[in-house]
XYZ file of C-alpha atoms in Angstrom:
525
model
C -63.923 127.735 118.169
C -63.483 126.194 114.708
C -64.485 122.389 114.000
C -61.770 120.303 114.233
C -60.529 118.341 111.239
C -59.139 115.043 111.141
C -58.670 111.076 110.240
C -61.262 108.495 111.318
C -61.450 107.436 115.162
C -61.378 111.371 115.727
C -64.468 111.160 118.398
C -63.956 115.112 118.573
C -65.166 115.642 115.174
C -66.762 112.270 113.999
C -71.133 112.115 114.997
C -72.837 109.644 116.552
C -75.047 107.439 114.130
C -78.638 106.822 114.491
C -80.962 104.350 111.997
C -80.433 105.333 108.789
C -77.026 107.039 108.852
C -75.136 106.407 105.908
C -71.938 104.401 105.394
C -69.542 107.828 104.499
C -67.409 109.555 106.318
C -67.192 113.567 106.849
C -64.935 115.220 104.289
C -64.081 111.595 102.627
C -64.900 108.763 100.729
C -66.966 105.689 102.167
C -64.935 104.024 104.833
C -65.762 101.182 107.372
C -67.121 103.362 109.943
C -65.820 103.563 113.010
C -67.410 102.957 116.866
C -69.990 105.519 117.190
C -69.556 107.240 120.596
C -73.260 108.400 121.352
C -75.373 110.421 123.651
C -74.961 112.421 127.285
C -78.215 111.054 129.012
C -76.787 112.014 132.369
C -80.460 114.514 132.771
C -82.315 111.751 132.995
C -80.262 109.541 135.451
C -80.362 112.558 137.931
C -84.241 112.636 137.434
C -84.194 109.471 138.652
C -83.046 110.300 142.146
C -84.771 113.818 142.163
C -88.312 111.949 141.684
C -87.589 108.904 143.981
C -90.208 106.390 144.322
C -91.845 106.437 148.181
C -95.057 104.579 148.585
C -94.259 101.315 147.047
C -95.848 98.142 148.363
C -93.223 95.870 150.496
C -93.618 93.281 146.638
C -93.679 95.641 144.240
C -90.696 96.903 147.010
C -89.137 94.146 146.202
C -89.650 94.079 142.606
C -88.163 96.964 142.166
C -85.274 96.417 143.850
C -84.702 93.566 141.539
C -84.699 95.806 138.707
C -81.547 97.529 140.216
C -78.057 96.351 138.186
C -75.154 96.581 140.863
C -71.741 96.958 140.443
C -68.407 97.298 142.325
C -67.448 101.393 143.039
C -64.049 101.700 142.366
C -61.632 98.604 140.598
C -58.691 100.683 140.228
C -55.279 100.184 142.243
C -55.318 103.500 144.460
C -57.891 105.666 146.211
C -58.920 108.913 147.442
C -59.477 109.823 151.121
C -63.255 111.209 151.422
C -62.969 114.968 152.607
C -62.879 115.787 156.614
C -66.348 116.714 158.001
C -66.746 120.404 157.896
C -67.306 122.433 161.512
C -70.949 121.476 161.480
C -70.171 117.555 160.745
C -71.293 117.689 157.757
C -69.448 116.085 154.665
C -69.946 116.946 150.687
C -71.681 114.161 148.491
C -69.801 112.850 145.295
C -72.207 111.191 142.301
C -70.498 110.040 138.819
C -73.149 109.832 136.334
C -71.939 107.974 133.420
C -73.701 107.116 129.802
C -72.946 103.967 128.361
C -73.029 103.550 124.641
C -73.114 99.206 124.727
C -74.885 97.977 121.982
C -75.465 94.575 123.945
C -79.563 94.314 122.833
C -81.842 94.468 120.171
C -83.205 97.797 121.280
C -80.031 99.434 122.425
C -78.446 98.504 118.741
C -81.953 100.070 116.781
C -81.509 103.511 118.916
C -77.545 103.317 118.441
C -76.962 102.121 115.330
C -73.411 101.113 114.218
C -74.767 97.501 114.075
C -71.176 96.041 113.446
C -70.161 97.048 117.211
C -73.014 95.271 118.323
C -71.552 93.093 121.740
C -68.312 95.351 121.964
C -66.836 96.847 125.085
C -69.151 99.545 126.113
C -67.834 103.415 125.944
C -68.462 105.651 128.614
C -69.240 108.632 126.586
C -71.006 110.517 129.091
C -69.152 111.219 132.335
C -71.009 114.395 134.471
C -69.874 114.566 138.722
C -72.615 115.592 140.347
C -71.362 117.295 143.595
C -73.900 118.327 146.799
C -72.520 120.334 149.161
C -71.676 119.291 152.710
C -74.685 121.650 153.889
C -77.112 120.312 150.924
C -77.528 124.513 149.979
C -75.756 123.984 146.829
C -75.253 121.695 143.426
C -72.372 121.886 140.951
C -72.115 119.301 137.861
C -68.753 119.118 136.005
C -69.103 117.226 132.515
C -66.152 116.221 130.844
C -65.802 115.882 127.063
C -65.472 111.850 126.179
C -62.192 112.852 124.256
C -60.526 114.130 127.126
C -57.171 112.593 127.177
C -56.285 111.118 130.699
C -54.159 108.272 131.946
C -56.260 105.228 132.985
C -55.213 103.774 135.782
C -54.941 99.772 136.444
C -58.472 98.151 136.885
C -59.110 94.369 137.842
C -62.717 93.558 136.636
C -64.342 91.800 139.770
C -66.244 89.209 137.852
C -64.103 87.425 136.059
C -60.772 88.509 137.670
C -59.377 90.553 134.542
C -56.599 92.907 134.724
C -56.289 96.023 133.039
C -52.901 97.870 133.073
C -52.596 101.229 133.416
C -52.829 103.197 130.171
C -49.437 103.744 128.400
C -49.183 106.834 127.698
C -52.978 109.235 127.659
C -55.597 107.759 126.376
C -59.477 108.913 125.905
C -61.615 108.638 129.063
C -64.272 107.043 127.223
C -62.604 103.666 126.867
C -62.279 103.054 131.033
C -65.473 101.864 130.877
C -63.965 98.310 128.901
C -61.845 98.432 131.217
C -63.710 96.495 134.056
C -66.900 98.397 134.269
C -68.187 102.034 135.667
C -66.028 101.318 138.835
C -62.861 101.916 136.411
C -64.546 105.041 135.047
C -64.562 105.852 139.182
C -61.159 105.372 139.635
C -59.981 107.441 136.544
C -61.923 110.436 137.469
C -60.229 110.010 140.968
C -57.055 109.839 139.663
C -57.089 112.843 137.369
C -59.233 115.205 139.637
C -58.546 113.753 143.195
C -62.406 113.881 144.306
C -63.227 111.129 146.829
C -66.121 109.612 144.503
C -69.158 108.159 146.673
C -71.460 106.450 143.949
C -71.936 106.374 140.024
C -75.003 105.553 138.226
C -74.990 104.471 134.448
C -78.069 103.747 131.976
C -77.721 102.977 128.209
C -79.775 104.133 124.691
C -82.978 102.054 125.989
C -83.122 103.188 129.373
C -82.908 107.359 128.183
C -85.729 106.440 125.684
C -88.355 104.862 128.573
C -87.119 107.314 131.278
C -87.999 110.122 129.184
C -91.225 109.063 128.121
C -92.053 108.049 131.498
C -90.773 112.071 132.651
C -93.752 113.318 130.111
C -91.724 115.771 128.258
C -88.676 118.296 129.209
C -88.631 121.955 127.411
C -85.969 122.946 124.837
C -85.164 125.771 122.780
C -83.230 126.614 119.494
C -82.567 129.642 118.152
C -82.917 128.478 114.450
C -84.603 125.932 112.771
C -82.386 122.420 112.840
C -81.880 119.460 111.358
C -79.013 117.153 112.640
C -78.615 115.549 109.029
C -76.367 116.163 106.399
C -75.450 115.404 102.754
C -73.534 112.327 104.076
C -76.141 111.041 106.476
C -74.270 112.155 109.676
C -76.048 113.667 112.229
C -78.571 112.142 115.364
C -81.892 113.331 113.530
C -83.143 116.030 115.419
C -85.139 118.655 113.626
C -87.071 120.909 115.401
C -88.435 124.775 114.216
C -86.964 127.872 115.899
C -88.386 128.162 119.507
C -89.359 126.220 122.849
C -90.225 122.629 122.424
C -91.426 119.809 124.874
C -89.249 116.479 124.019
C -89.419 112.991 125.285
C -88.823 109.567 124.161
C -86.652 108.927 120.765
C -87.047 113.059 120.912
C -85.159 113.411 123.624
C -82.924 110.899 122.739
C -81.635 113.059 119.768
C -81.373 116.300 121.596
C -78.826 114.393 123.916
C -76.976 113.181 121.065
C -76.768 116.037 118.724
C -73.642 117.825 117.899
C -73.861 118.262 114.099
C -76.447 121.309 114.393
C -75.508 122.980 117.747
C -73.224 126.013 117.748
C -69.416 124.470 116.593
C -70.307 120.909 115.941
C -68.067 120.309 118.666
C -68.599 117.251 121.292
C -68.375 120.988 124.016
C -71.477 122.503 122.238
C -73.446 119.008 123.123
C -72.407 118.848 126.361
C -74.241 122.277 126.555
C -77.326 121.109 125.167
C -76.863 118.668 127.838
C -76.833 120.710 130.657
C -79.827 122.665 129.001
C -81.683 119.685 129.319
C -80.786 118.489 132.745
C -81.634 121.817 134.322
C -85.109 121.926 132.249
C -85.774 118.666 133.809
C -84.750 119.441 136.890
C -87.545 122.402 137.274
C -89.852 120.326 135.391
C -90.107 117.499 138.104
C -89.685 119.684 141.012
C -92.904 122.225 139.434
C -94.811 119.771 137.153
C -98.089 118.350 139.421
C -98.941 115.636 137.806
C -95.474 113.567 139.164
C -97.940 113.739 142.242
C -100.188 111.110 140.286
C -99.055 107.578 141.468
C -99.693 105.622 138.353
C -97.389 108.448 136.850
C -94.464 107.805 139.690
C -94.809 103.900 139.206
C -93.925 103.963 135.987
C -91.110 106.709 136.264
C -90.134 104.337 138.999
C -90.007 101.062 137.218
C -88.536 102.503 134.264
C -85.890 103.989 135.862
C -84.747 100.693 138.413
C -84.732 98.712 135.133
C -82.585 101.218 133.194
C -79.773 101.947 136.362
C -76.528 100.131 137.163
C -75.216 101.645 140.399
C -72.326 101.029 143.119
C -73.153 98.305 146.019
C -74.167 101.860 148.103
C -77.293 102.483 146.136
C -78.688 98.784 145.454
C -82.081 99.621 146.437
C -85.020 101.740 146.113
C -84.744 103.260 149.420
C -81.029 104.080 149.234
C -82.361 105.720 145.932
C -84.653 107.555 147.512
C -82.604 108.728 150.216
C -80.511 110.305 147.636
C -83.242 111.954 145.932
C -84.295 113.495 149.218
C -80.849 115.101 149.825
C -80.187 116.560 145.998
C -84.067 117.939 146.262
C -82.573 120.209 149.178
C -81.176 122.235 146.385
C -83.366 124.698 144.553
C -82.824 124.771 140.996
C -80.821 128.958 141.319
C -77.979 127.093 143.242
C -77.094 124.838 140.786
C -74.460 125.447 138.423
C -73.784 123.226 135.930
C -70.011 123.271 133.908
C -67.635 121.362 131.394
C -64.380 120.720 132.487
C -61.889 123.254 130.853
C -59.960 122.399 127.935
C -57.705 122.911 124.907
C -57.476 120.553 121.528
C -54.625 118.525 121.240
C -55.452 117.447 117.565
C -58.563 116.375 117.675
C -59.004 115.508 120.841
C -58.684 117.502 124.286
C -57.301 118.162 127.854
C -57.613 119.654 130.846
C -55.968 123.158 131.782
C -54.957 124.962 134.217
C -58.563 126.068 134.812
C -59.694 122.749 135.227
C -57.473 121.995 137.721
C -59.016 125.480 139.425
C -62.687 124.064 138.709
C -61.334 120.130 140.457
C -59.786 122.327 143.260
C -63.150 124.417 144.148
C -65.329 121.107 144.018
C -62.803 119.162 146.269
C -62.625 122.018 148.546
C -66.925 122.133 148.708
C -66.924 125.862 147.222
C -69.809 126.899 145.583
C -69.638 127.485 141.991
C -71.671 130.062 142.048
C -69.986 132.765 144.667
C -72.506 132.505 146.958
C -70.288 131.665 149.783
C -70.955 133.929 152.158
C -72.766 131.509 154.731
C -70.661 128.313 152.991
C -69.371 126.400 156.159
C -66.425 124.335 153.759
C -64.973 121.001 154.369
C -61.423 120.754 154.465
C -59.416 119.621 151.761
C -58.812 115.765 151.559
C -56.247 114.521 153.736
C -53.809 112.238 151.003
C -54.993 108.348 150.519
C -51.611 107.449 151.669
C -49.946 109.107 154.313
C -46.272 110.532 153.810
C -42.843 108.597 153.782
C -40.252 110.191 156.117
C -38.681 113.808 155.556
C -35.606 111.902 154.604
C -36.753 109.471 152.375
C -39.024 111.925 150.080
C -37.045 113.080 146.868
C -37.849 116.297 145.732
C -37.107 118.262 142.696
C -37.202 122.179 142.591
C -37.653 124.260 139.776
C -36.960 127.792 139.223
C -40.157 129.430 137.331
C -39.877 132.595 139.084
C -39.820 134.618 135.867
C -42.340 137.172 134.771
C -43.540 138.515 131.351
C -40.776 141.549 132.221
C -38.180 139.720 134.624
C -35.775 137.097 133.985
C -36.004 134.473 136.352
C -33.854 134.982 139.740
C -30.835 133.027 138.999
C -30.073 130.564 141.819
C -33.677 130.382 142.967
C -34.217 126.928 142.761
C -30.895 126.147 144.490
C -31.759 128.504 147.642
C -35.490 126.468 147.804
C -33.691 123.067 147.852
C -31.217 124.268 150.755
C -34.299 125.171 152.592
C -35.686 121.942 152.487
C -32.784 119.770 153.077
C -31.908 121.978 155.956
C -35.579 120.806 157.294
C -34.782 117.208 156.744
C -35.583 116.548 153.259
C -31.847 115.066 152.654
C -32.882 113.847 148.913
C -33.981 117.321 147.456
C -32.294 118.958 144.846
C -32.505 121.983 142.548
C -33.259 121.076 139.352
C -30.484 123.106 136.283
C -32.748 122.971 134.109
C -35.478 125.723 132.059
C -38.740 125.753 132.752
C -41.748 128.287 132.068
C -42.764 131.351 134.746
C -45.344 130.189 137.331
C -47.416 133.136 138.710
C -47.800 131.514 141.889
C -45.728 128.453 143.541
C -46.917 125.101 143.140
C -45.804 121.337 144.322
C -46.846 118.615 141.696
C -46.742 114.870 141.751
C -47.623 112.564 139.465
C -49.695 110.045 141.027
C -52.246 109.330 144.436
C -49.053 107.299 145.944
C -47.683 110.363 145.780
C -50.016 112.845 147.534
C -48.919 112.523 150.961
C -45.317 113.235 150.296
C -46.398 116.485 148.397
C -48.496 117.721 151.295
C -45.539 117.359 153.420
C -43.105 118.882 151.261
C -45.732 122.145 150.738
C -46.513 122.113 154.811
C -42.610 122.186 155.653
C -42.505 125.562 153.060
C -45.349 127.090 154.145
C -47.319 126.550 150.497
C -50.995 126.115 151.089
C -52.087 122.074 150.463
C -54.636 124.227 147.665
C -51.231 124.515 145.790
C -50.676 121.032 145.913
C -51.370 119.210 142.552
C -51.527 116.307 140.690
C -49.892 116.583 137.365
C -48.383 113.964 134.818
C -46.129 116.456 133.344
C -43.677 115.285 136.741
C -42.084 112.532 137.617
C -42.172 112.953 141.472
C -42.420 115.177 144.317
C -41.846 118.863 142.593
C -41.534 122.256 143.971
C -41.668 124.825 141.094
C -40.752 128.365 142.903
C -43.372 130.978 141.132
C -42.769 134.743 140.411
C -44.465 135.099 143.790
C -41.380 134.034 145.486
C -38.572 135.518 143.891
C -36.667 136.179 147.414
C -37.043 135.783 150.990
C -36.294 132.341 153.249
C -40.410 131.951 153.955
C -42.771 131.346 151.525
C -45.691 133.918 151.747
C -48.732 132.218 150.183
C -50.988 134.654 148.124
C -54.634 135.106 149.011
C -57.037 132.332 146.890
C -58.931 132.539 144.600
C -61.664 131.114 144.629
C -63.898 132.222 141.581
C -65.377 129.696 138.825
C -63.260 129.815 135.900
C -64.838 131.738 132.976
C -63.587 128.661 130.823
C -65.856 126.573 132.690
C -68.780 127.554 130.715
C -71.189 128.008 134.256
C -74.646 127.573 133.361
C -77.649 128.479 136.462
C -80.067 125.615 137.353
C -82.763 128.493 137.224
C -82.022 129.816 133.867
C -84.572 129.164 132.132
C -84.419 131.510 128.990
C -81.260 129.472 127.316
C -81.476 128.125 124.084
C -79.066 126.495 121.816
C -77.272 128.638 118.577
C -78.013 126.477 115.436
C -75.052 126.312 113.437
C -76.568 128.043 109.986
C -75.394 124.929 107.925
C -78.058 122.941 109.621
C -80.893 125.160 109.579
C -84.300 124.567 106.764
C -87.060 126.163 105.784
């Protein structure tokens, strides 16, 4: 994948500063520099509720629940229904782990640099769902890259009674963060994905620093020597020689952060070293003894409750713990850690296709790693609002029932729309208009308020609700007939498919023998 090139404010391309970066930008002339977007901690917030912290005196109880930072879940204007209970009664959990890059003390502004955004609305530039399956056998994380372009929907911060209006036009997903808190960063992963969303956590620079000092030490590799510094200054630090490596502290801090130095330089390649990291950690707590030692848990403990904000559902150690004691169900070969499948636009990115298969599979509780066999699945979500009447929906129906070697079947979209307004849907129509082949049939709708009036409109065809999507390329309610329904009155829905994307970039808890490519440019001798 070649580095993208462009202008300042390119997050994509632009690094993250650290003390002593220096004032020029890549490929340019000294410049004001811009907001540096920093760091994918999210490893050590989920070692915080993997370790938990039983045994605590009812005051020191007490003290650490003090520690705790609360905010409200989800500020946005819509919502997502949480999934049905599968056959056993059992329903999936939903944890959005997000990085903050504020710059709002002394501490967090030495480890972040970029001193002149120091008190600015806080970016959430790391963003990981961590997803446990209704039966607890299974773990799939899905980062997504901070550039990913999304619409943000409106937010009203609860403290001071601030509205936010919904993004005009996409906008990066980092910025929902200033808009209200984490629980807008909740309600624009919602809104893109539609995964019911059952608690965040967030820490900043200060809290990855004493979390991972307090861990002891998490084991790395490189294939190369690397050092994450150029000619210009850019670049988190990091140097390391070729080989496995135990990191902690400022360390660890670095390996989070670096992109200049890992494979393409791209914000994807850190998100790899990311997941590297988490799943190190991961079999590091759950085999390394000495977490047994109670002076060692105390302080693991009271670094972490002073480095968390979380939703009003995990205020307090025990809820914490809890949590911890449900995610350590999962050993570390059934986890299965991903990024979010994308394409540049410019220098930034969004989701495909794919991503919309990855979304699907983690909504539906299906393991991302095949092992379904004994999988008892939830059902899909029913819609967050429930439909309008047949009569009152307006459709739309598109004809994309071309192929690579057949021309789409002329009147196609026409003989759809007569099928549904002969079933009561008086305000559908075929749209004249053309469109690009669909393999398979889809309905789309733009937004949440939306949803239920798509599921409808599928059900009365006979299209799966799996086929039902949220897209902003639509307006409203639209059918778009795919080559797998080039004739016939009833729609015949193809088997699923359930597989992970290849795109997805799947990496196995258990894996232990990964190690980062070190982009030749950044390797020393």
């Amino acid at each position: 994948m070649p580095r993208p090139v462009g202008g300042e404010g390119h997050a994509v391309k632009t690094e993250d500063s650290s003390p002593g970066d220096g004032p020029g930008e890549e490929g340019g002339s000294p410049r004001p520099r811009r907001r540096r977007r920093v760091l994918r901690w999210t490893a050590v917030t989920l070692a915080v509720v993997i370790a938990g912290t039983a045994g605590a005196g009812y005051l020191y109880y007490r003290h650490l629940n003090g520690n705790i930072q609360q905010a409200e879940l989800n500020i946005g204007d819509s919502k997502v229904a949480a999934p049905k209970p599968n056959a056993a009664g059992q329903t999936p959990l939903n944890i959005l782990v997000i990085g903050s890059d504020a710059r709002d003390t002394e501490e967090n502004q030495e480890l972040g640099g970029a001193r002149e955004t120091f008190g600015s609305a806080p970016l959430a530039d790391v963003q990981m769902l961590v997803h446990l399956s209704a039966d607890r056998s299974n773990m799939s994380v899905v980062s997504m890259p901070r550039d990913t372009l999304v619409q943000i929907p409106k937010c009203t911060d609860p403290e001071d009674g601030t509205v936010y209006p919904a993004s005009d036009g996409r906008t990066m997903t980092n910025q929902s963060l200033g808009h209200g808190g984490p629980g807008c960063t909740v309600a624009t992963w919602q809104e893109l994905t539609g995964i019911h969303i059952d608690h965040f956590v967030m820490v900043d620079f200060s809290g990855v620093v004493s979390m991972a000092d307090a861990i002891g030490g998490v084991p790395v590799c490189v294939d190369a020597n690397v050092h994450s510094r150029d000619s210009q200054g850019h670049g988190s630090g990091l140097k390391l020689t070729k080989g496995t490596h135990s990191i902690k502290g400022v360390q660890a801090l670095q390996w989070l952060r670096t992109r200049y130095g890992f494979e393409d330089g791209s914000d994807l390649a850190r998100a790899k070293a990311q997941h590297m990291y988490m799943n190190a950690m991961v079999r590091e707590l759950r085999e390394n003894a000495t977490l047994s030692s109670p002076n060692k848990l105390r302080r693991l403990a009271e670094e972490a409750t002073e480095a968390l904000t979380v939703d009003e559902g995990l205020d307090t150690v025990k809820k914490l713990y809890d949590l911890s004691t449900e995610l350590r169900k999962v050993e570390p070969a059934r986890i299965t850690m991903t990024t979010m499948p994308n394409r540049y636009v410019g220098a930034r990115v969004e989701p495909t296709e794919d991503a919309e298969q990855l979304f699907r599979l983690v909504r539906e509780d299906i393991p991302l790693d095949g092992q379904d066999a004994a999988q008892v699945t939830a059902s899909p979500s029913p819609p967050a609002d429930p439909a309008a009447p047949d009569d009152e929906i307006a459709v739309q129906v598109r004809n994309g029932s071309g192929t690579d070697t057949l021309a789409p079947v002329r009147g196609r979209a026409t003989s759809v729309a007569g099928l549904l307004t002969g079933d009561g849907f008086g305000k559908a129509v075929a749209d004249p208009g053309t469109y690009p082949s669909e393999a398979t049939t889809v309905v789309r709708y733009p937004s949440t308020d939306l949803q239920g009036d798509a599921v409808r409109v599928a059900a009365s065809l006979g299209i799966p609700q799996t086929a039902v999507r949220r897209s902003t390329a639509v307006s409203g309610v639209t059918v778009v007939v795919g080559a797998d329904w080039r004739d016939g009155g009833a729609y015949e829905a193809p088997k699923v498919d359930n597989s992970l994307p290849k795109t997805a970039e799947a990496l196995n808890g258990a894996d232990a023998s990964a190690c980062m490519h070190v982009d030749p440019d950044f390797t020393w001798s």
